[in-house]
XYZ file of C-alpha atoms in Angstrom:
619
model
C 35.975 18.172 1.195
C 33.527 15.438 0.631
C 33.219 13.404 -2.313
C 30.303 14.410 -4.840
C 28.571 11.241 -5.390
C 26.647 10.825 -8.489
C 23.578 8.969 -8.712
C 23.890 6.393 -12.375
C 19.693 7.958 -12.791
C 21.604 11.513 -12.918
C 24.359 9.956 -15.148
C 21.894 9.064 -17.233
C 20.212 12.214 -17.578
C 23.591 14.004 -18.092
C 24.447 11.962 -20.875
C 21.032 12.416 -22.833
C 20.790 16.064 -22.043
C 21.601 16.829 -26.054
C 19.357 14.227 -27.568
C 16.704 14.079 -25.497
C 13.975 16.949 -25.189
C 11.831 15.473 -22.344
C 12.634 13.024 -19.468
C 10.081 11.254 -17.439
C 11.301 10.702 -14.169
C 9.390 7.964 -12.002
C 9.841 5.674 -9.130
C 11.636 7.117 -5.962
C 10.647 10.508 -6.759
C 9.606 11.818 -3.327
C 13.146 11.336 -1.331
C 15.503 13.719 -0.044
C 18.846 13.181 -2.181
C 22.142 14.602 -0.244
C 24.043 17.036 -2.139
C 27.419 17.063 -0.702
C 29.163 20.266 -0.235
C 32.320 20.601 1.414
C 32.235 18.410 4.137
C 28.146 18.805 5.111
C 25.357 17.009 3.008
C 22.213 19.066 1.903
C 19.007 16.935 1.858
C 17.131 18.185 -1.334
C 13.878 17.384 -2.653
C 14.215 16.231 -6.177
C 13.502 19.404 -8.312
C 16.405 21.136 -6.205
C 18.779 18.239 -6.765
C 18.215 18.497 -10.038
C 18.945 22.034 -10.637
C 22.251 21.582 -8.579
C 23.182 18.891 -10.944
C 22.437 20.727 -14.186
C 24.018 24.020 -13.211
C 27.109 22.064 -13.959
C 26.032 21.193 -17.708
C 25.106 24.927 -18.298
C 21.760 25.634 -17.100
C 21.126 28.402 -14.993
C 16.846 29.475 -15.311
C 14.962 26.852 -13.702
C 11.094 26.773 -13.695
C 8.202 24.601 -12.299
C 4.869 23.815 -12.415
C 1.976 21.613 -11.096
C -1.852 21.657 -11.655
C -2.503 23.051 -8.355
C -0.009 26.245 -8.013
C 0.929 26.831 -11.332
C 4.320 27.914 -11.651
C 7.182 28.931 -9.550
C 10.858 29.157 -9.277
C 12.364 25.839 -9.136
C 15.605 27.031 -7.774
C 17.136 27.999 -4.666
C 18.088 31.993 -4.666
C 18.958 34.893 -2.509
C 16.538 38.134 -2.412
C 19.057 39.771 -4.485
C 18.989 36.643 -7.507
C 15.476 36.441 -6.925
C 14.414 39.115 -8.201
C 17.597 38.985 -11.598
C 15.413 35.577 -12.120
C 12.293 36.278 -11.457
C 12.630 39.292 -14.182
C 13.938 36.959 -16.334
C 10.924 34.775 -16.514
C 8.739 38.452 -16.818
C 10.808 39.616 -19.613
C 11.242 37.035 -22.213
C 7.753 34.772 -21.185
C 5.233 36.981 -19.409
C 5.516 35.440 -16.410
C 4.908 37.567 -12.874
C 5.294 35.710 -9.684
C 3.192 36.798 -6.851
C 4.132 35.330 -3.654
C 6.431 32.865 -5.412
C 3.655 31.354 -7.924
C 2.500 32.089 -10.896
C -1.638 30.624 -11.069
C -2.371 29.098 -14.640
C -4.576 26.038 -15.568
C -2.766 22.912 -17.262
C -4.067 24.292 -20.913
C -2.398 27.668 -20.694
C 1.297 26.349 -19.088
C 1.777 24.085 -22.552
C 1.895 28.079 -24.708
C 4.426 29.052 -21.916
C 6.124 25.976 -21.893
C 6.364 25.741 -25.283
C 8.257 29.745 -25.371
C 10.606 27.879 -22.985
C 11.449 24.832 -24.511
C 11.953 27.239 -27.637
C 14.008 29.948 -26.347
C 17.610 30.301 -27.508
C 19.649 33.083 -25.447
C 20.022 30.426 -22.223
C 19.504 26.767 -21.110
C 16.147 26.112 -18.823
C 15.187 23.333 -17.614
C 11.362 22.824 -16.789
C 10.166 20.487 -14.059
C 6.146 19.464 -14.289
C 5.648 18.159 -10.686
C 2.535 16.044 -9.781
C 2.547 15.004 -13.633
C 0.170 11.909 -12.441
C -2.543 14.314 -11.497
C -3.239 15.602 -14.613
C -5.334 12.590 -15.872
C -8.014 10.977 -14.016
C -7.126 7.702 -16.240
C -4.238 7.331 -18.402
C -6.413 4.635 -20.547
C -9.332 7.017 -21.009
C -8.201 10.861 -21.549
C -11.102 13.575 -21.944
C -10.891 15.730 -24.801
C -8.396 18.215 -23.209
C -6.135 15.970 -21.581
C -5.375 14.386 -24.965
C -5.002 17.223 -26.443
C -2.772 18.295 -23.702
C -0.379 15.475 -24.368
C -0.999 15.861 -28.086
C 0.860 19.112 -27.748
C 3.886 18.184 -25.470
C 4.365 14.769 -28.246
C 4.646 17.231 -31.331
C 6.812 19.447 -28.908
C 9.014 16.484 -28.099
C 9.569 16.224 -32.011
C 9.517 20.302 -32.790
C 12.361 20.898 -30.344
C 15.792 21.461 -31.597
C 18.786 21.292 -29.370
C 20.759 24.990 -29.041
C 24.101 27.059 -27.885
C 24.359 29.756 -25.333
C 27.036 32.190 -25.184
C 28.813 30.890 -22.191
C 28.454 27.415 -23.504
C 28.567 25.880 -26.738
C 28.213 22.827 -26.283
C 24.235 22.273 -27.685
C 21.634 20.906 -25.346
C 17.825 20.837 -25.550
C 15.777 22.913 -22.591
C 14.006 19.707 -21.382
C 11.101 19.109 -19.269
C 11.383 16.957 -16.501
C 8.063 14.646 -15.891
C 7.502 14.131 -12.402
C 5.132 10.991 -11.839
C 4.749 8.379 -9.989
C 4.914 5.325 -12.291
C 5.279 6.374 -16.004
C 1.718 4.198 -17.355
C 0.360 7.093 -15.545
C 0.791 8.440 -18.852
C -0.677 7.337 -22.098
C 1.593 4.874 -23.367
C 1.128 6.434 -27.039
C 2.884 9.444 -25.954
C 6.470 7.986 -24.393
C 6.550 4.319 -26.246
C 8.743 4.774 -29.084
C 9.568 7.782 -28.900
C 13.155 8.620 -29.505
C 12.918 12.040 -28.037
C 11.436 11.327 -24.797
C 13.908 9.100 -22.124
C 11.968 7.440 -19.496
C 14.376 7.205 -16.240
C 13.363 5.390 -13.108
C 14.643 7.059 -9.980
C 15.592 3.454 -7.597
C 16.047 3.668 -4.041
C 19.727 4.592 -3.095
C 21.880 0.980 -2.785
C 24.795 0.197 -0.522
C 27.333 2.791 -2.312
C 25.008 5.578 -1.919
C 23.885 5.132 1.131
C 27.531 4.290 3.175
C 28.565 8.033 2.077
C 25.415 9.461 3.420
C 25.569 7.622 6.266
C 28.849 8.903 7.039
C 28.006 12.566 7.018
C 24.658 12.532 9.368
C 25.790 9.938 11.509
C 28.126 12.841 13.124
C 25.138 13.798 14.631
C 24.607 11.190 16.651
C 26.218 10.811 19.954
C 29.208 9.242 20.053
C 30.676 8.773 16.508
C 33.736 11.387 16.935
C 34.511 9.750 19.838
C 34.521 6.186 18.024
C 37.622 4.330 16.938
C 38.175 4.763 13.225
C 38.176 0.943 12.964
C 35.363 0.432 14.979
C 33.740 3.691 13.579
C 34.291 2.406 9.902
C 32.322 -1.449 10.964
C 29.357 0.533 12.761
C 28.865 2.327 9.478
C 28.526 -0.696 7.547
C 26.740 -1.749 9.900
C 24.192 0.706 9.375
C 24.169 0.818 5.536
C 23.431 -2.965 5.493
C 20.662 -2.577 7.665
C 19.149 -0.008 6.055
C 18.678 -2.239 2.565
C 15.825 -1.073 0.352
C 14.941 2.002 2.694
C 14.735 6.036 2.004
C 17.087 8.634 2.223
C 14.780 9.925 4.449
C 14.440 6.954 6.373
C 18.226 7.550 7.400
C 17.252 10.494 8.672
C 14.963 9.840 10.773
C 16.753 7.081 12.243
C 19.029 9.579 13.292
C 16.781 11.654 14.348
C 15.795 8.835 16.627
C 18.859 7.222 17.795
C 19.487 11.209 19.022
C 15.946 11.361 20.736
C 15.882 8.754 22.467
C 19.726 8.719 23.893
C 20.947 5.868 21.678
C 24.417 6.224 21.218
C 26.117 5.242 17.639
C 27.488 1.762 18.632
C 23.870 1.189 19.510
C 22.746 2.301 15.895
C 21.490 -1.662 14.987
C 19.695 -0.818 17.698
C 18.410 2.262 16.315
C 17.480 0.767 12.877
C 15.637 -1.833 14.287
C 13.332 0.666 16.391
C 12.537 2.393 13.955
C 11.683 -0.981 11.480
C 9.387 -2.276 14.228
C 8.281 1.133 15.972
C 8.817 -0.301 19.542
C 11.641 0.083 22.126
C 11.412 -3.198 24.091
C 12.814 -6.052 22.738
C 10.469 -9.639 24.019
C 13.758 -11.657 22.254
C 15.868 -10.338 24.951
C 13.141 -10.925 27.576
C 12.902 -14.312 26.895
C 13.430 -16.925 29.810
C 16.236 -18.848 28.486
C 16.064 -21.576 31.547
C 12.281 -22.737 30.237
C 13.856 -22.719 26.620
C 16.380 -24.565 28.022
C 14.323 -27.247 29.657
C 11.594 -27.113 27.068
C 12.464 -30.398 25.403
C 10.304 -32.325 28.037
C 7.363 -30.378 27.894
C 7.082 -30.415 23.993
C 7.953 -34.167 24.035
C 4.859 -34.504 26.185
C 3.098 -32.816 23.654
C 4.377 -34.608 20.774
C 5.147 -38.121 20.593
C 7.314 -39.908 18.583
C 9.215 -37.230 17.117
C 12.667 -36.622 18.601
C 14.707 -35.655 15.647
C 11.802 -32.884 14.990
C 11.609 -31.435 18.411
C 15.668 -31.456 18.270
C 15.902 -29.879 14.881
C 13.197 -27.344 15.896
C 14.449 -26.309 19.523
C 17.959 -25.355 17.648
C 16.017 -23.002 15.731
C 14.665 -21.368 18.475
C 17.453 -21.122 20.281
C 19.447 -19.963 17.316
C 16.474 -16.801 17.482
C 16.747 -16.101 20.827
C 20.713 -15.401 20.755
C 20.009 -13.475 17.177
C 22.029 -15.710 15.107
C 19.637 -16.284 12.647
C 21.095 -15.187 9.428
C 24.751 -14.944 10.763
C 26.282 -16.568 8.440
C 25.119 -14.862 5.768
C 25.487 -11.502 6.638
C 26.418 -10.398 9.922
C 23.128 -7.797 9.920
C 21.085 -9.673 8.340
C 17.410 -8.830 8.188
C 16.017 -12.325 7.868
C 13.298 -13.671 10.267
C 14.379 -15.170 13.585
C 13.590 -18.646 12.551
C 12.460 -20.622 9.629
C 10.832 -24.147 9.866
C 9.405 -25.966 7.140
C 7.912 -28.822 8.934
C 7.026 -31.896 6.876
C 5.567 -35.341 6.453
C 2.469 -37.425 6.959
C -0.895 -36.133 8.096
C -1.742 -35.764 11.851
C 2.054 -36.553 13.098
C 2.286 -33.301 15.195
C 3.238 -30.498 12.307
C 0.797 -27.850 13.838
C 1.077 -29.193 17.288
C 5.114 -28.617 17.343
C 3.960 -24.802 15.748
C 1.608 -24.266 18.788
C 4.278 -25.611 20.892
C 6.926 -23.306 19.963
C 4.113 -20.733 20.150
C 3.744 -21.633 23.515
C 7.121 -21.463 24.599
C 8.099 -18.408 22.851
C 4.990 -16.096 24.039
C 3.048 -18.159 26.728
C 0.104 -18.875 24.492
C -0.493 -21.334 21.974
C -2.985 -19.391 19.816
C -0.136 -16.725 19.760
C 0.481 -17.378 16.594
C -0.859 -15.805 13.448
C -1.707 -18.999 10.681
C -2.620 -18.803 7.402
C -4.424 -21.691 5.530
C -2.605 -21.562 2.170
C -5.446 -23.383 0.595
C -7.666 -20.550 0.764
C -4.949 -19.056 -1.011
C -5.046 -21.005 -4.056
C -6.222 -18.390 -6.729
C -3.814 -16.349 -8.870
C -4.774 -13.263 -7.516
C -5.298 -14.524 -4.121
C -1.886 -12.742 -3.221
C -3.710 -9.337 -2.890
C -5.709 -10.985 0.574
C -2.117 -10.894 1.768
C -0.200 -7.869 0.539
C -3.531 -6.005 -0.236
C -4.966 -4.392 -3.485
C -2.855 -2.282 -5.634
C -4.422 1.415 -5.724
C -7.600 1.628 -7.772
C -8.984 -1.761 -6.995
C -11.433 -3.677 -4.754
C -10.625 -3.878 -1.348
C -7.224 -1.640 -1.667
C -8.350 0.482 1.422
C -8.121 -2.388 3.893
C -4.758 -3.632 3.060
C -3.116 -7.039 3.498
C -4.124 -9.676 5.563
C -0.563 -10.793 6.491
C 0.968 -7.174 6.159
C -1.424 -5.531 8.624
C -0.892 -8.510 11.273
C 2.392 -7.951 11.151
C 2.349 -4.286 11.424
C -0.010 -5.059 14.491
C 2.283 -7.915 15.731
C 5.792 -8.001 14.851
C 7.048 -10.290 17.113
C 5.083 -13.499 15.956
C 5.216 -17.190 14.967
C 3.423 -17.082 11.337
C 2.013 -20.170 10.494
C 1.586 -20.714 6.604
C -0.319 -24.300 6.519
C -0.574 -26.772 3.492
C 1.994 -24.505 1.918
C 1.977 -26.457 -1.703
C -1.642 -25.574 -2.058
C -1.344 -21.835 -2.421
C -0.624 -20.731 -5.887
C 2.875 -20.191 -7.282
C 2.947 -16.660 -7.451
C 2.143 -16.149 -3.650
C 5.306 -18.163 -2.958
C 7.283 -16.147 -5.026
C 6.437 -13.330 -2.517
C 8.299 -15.556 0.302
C 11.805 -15.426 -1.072
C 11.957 -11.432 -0.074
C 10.225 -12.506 3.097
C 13.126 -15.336 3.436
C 15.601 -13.067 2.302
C 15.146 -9.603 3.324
C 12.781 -9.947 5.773
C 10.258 -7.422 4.792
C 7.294 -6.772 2.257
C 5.293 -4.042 0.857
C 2.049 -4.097 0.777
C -0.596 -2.388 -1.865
C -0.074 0.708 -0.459
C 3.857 1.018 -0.448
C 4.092 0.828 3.177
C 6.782 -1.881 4.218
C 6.389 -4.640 7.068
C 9.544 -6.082 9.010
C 9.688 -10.028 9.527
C 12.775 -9.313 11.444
C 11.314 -10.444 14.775
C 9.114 -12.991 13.323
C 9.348 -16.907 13.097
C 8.253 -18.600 10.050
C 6.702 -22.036 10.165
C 5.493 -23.314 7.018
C 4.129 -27.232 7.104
C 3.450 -29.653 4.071
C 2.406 -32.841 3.077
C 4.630 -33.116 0.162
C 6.686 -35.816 -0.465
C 3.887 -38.196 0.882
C 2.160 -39.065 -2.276
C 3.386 -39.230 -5.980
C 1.449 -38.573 -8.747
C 1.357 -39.590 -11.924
C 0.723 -37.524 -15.592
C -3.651 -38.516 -15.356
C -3.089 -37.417 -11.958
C -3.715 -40.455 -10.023
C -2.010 -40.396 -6.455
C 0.080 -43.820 -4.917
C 1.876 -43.560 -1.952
C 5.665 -42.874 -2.002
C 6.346 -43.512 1.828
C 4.554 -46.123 3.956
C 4.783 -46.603 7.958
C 6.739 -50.107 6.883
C 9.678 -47.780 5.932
C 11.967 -46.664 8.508
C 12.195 -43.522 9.164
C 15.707 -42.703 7.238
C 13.761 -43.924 4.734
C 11.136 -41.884 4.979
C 12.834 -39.018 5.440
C 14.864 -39.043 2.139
C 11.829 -40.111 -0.013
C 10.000 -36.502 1.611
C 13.121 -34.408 1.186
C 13.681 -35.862 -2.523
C 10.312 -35.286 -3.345
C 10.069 -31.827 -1.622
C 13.368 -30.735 -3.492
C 11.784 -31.996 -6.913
C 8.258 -29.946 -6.106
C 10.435 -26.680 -5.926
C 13.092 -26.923 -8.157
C 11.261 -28.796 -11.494
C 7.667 -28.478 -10.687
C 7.814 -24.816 -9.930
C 11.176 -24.331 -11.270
C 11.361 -22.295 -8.065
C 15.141 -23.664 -6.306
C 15.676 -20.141 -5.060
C 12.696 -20.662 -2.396
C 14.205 -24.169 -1.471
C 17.858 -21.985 -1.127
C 16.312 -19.537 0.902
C 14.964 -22.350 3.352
C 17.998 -24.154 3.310
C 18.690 -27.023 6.259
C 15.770 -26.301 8.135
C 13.230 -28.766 6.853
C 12.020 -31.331 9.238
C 10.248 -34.614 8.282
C 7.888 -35.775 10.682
C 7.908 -39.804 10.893
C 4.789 -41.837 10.816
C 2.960 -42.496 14.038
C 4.121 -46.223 14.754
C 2.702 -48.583 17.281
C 4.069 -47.580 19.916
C 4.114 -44.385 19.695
C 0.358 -44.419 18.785
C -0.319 -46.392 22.672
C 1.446 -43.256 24.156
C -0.599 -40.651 22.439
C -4.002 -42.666 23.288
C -3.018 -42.831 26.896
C -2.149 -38.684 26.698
C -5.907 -38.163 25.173
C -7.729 -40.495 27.650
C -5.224 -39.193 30.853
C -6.500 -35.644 29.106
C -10.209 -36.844 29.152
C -10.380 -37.972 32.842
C -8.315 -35.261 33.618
C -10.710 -32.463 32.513
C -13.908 -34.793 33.694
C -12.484 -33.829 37.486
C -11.783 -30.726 37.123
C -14.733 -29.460 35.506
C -17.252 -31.923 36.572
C -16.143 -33.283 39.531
C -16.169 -36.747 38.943
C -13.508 -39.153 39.107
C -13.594 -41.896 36.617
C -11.875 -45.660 36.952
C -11.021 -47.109 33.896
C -9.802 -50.643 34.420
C -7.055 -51.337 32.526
C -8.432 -54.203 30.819
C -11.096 -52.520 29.577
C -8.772 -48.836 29.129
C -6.353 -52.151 26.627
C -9.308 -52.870 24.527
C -10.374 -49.280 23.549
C -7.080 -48.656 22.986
C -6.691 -51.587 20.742
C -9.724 -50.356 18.572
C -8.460 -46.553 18.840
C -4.853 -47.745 17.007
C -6.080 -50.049 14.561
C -5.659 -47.789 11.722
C -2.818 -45.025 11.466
C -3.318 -43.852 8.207
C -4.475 -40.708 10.006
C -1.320 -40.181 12.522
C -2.415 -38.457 15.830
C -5.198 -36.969 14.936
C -6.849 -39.979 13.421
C -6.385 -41.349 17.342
C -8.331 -38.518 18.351
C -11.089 -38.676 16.399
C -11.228 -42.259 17.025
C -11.192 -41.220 20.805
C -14.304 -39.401 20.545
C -16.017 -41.438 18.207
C -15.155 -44.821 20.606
C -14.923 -43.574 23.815
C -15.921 -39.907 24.503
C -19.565 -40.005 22.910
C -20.596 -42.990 24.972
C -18.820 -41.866 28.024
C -20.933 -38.835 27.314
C -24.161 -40.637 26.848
C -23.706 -42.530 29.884
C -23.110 -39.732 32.248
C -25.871 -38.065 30.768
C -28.354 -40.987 31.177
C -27.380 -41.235 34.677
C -28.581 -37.468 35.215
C -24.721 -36.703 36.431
C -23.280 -33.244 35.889
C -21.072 -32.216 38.866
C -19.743 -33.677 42.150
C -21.934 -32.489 44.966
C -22.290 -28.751 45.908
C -19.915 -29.169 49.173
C -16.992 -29.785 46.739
C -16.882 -33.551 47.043
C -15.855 -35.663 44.563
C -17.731 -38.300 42.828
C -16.201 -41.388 41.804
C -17.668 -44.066 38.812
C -16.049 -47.006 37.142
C -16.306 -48.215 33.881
C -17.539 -51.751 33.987
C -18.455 -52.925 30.659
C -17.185 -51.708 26.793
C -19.047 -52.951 24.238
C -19.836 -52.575 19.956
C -23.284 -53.467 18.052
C -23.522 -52.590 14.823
C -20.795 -49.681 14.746
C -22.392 -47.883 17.848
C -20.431 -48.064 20.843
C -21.162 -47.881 24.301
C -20.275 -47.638 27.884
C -21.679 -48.884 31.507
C -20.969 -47.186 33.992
C-alpha cells in the first residue's frame, strides 16, 4: 500500500483548522496533487485534494463557488451520495443544483455562505475558486466589491468554532480562498488578521516529487523490467531533473516518453524533450574532429592569446561530452558552458565568442548578444524577462526569454556585463544555477543547451571615491601579472561592490583574462587585416595588389604605434592609414573590376606618404 504523503501547505492547514475561519490559498494553485491510494496515485485538482484531506479531520459537506457558475458540489460522489448531498445543501440552505450548479451573483453567495460558515449539525468546508476575479483592482474596489469583502472580514471575526456528533473535537467551517497571488485581495482585509491564515501552495520539491515519480513511471516502458538498483538511480534521476516543475509536468513527460517509444532508462532523455520541445539533439551532432582541430583556426583568428583559446576550447569540449555541471550534480540543469571572458579593450573578447559561435553552429552571427549597457536601468530587467501582467509591453514578453524559446541551442553573448544594473545580474545566478527562467508571463525557458559568454573590462581600471579612473594593469606588466591584478579586481567588483559572491561562485574557474596586444603580436594581426584587404580586393574586384614590403613595414609601423586600443585599435588604424587612400586611389584611377573576360588586373603600390594627417597612396 503506498505511503500517504502529506504536503507541509496541508499540514499547515490541518493544524489551523480550529483557529482559523478562512484560509487563502495562493501560489501553485492550478496543479494536479497525487492522492495515493493503495498502490495507484489519483491526480486531483486542488478543491478535490482538499476535500480528501479534510474528510480525515471530520468534514464530510463540501461546497464551491466561482463568479461565473455559482455553486456546485465540490466533492467527488456516486449517483446514489449525490443526491444524500445534494439534499443536504436543499434542506438546511436553499440550495437546488441543476445540472451540477447552482447560478447566483457574488452578492447573493456571501447570505449563503454566511448560513454555512454558521451551521452547527456538521463540518463544511467552502472553497471560493477564481477568488482573483472578483475585483477588477484590489487597490481600487467599487462600492460592491468592498462591501463584498466588508462582509466576509466581519464573518472572519463572527465565526465561532463548533462540535458535531461524530466528532467533538471543535473546528470552524472555513472558506478556502482560491487566488492567484493573495495582493489580489485588499490588503486591509487579510493583514492582521488573526482569523484569516494566508498559505502559499509551492511547487512540489525533491521529497514530493521522488514518490510520485515512482507510481506513474510504471507506465512507461520498461521500469518493471528494470533492476531495482538501477530502477531506484533512474528515479532520482528523474526527480532531479524535474527541479522547480509541475505535477503536471511529470505527467506529461510520461505521457511523452510513452508516445514517442522512449523507454525509462532513456527518461533524461525524456525530460529534456519535453524542456526544449525538440527531439534532435545538435550536441550529439556535433563534428568532434573540427572541435578537435579547431585550435588552429581560432588561433588564426585571434592572436596572442593562447592561454584564452586553451581555457575556452576545454569548455567547449567539456559541452559537447555533457559534462558541464558534473560535478555538481550528476543531472544537472546548468548551461553547457560558461565563459566570462576578460581584460583590456579590443584583445579578441567578442572575436573568441564569434569563434566559438562559429565552430559550434557554422556561423558566426549564430549567436544571440546582448549589450548590457542598454541594460543599465533598474527596471531594464523587464526588456529581458518581460513585463509582469498589467504593465507596458507585458504582451510581447522578454527579449532574452523569447530568443531562447525560439533558439535553445545558442551561444548568448551578454557584453560589457558590469554595466547592466545589479538587479539584472541577480537574475543570472538561477540562469547559472538552474538553468532556466521565467519570464512575465510564468512560462519557463531552458538554458540547458545554451552557452553563456559574458565579457568585461573590469579589472582594467581602478577608481577612486570622486570617481577618477588610473590604470591598474599596463602592457609593461607581464601577463601573470596582469592576470591576477583582473581576477583580484573582478573578485572585489562582485563580492564587496555588489556584495554579490554567489554570482562569482556560480561562475567559478571559468574566467579568462585576455593579455594586452604586445608588439609582436600587434605585427601579426596587421599582416591578418592587410592579407584580409588584398585578399577580398581579388576576389571581389579583380585586382591584384603588390605591396612592397618596404613600403607594407612602414604602414605597419604607423598602424602599431599606439596599442592602447588592442586589435581593434589596429583596425581602425588600418582603414584610417591604409584602406581610405587605397580606396581613393583606385577610385581616381576609374578602376572597379578586372576585365569582363575574367582576367586579372595587377597594380603596385609605389609611394606611401603623410601631409598634414591625410594619408595617401600611388598607385
Amino acid at each position: 500500500m503506498a505511503e500517504q504523503i502529506i504536503p507541509r501547505w496541508v499540514k499547515d492547514i490541518k493544524r489551523f483548522i480550529n483557529i482559523k475561519s478562512q484560509f487563502i490559498l495562493s501560489g501553485n494553485i492550478r496543479d494536479i496533487y497525487p492522492f495515493y491510494n493503495q498502490e495507484k496515485v489519483v491526480p486531483l485538482q486542488l478543491k478535490f485534494y482538499m476535500m480528501e484531506s479534510l474528510q480525515t479531520e471530520g468534514f464530510r459537506y463540501f461546497i464551491s463557488y466561482d463568479p461565473i457558475d455559482g455553486f456546485s458540489l465540490a466533492q467527488n460522489v456516486t449517483p446514489e451520495s449525490e443526491k444524500e448531498v445534494a439534499g443536504f445543501f436543499y434542506d438546511n440552505f436553499g440550495i437546488t443544483f441543476k445540472d451540477g450548479y447552482f447560478a447566483c451573483s457574488i452578492v447573493k453567495a456571501f447570505d449563503y455562505i454566511k448560513k454555512m460558515v454558521e451551521f452547527k449539525d456538521s463540518f463544511i468546508a467552502v472553497f471560493v475558486e477564481f477568488a482573483s476575479r472578483i475585483t477588477i483592482s484590489s487597490s481600487s474596489l467599487s462600492v460592491e466589491e468592498k462591501d463584498f469583502f466588508s462582509s466576509f472580514l466581519k464573518l472572519s471575526y463572527t465565526a465561532f468554532p463548533h462540535i458535531s456528533e461524530k466528532d467533538r473535537s471543535p473546528k470552524f467551517n472555513p472558506i478556502f480562498w482560491i487566488c492567484d497571488k493573495e495582493n489580489d485581495f485588499p490588503s486591509w482585509f487579510y493583514v492582521n488578521n488573526p482569523r484569516i491564515r494566508q498559505v502559499n501552495i509551492s511547487r512540489p520539491d525533491f521529497m514530493m516529487r521522488k514518490p510520485f515519480i515512482t507510481i506513474v513511471s510504471k507506465a512507461i516502458k520498461g521500469f518493471n523490467e528494470c533492476d531495482p538498483g538501477l530502477k531506484r538511480e533512474l528515479v532520482n534521476i528523474f526527480s532531479e531533473a524535474t527541479e522547480g516543475m509541475y505535477n503536471s509536468d511529470i505527467m506529461a513527460i510520461t505521457q511523452l516518453a510513452r508516445r514517442e517509444g522512449l523507454e525509462f532508462d532513456k527518461v533524461a532523455e525524456a525530460v529534456r524533450r519535453y524542456k526544449i520541445g525538440v527531439a534532435e539533439d545538435p550536441w550529439a551532432r556535433l563534428d568532434k574532429q573540427k572541435i578537435k582541430n579547431a585550435r588552429a583556426h581560432i588561433e588564426n583568428r585571434i592572436k596572442g592569446q593562447p592561454q584564452a583559446i586553451t581555457k575556452a576550447l576545454d569548455v567547449i569540449k567539456r559541452s559537447v561530452t555533457g559534462l558541464s555541471g558534473a560535478a555538481h550534480s550528476k543531472n544537472s540543469g546548468k548551461p553547457r558552458g560558461v565563459l566570462f571572458l576578460a581584460g583590456p579593450t579590443g584583445t579578441g573578447k567578442t572575436e573568441l565568442a564569434k569563434a566559438v559561435t562559429e565552430l559550434i553552429f557554422g556561423d558566426e552571427r549564430a549567436y544571440i548578444r546582448f549589450d548590457m549597457s542598454e541594460f543599465a536601468a533598474e527596471h531594464s530587467d523587464q526588456r529581458l524577462l518581460g513585463a509582469p501582467p498589467g504593465y507596458v509591453g507585458y504582451d510581447a514578453g522578454g527579449e532574452l526569454t523569447n530568443a531562447i524559446r525560439e533558439k535553445p541551442f545558442s551561444v548568448v553573448l551578454f557584453d560589457e556585463i558590469e554595466k547592466a544594473h545589479s538587479k539584472i545580474l541577480d537574475k543570472f545566478l538561477q540562469i547559472l544555477e538552474d538553468g532556466r527562467l521565467t519570464d512575465g508571463s510564468g512560462n519557463t525557458v531552458y538554458f540547458s543547451e545554451s552557452i553563456i559568454i559574458f565579457t568585461s573590462n573590469l579589472g582594467i581600471y581602478n577608481q577612486n571615491g570622486s570617481g577618477n579612473k588610473t590604470l591598474n594593469v599596463d602592457p609593461q606588466m607581464p601577463f601573470g601579472e596582469v592576470e591576477a591584478k583582473v581576477r583580484e579586481q573582478i573578485d572585489k567588483y562582485f563580492k564587496l561592490n555588489l556584495g554579490r559572491p554567489e554570482i562569482l561562485n556560480r561562475i567559478g574557474d571559468n574566467i579568462i583574462v585576455f593579455d594586452f596586444i604586445r608588439e609582436k603580436v600587434a605585427s601579426e594581426i596587421f599582416d591578418k587585416i592587410i592579407d584580409n584587404i588584398l585578399a577580398r580586393l581579388l576576389d571581389h574586384n579583380g585586382i591584384k595588389l603588390v605591396l612592397p614590403q618596404q613600403i607594407r613595414s612602414e604602414i605597419c609601423r604607423v598602424c602599431v604605434s599606439d596599442l592602447t586600443n588592442g586589435g581593434r585599435g589596429i583596425g581602425n588604424r588600418i582603414e584610417t592609414v591604409f584602406l581610405n587612400p587605397l580606396s581613393r586611389a583606385l577610385f581616381d584611377m576609374l578602376i572597379d573590376r578586372g576585365d569582363e573576360d575574367g582576367s586579372i588586373t595587377e597594380l603596385s603600390v609605389r609611394s606611401f606618404s603623410e601631409d598634414n594627417g591625410v594619408y595617401s597612396i600611388e598607385i
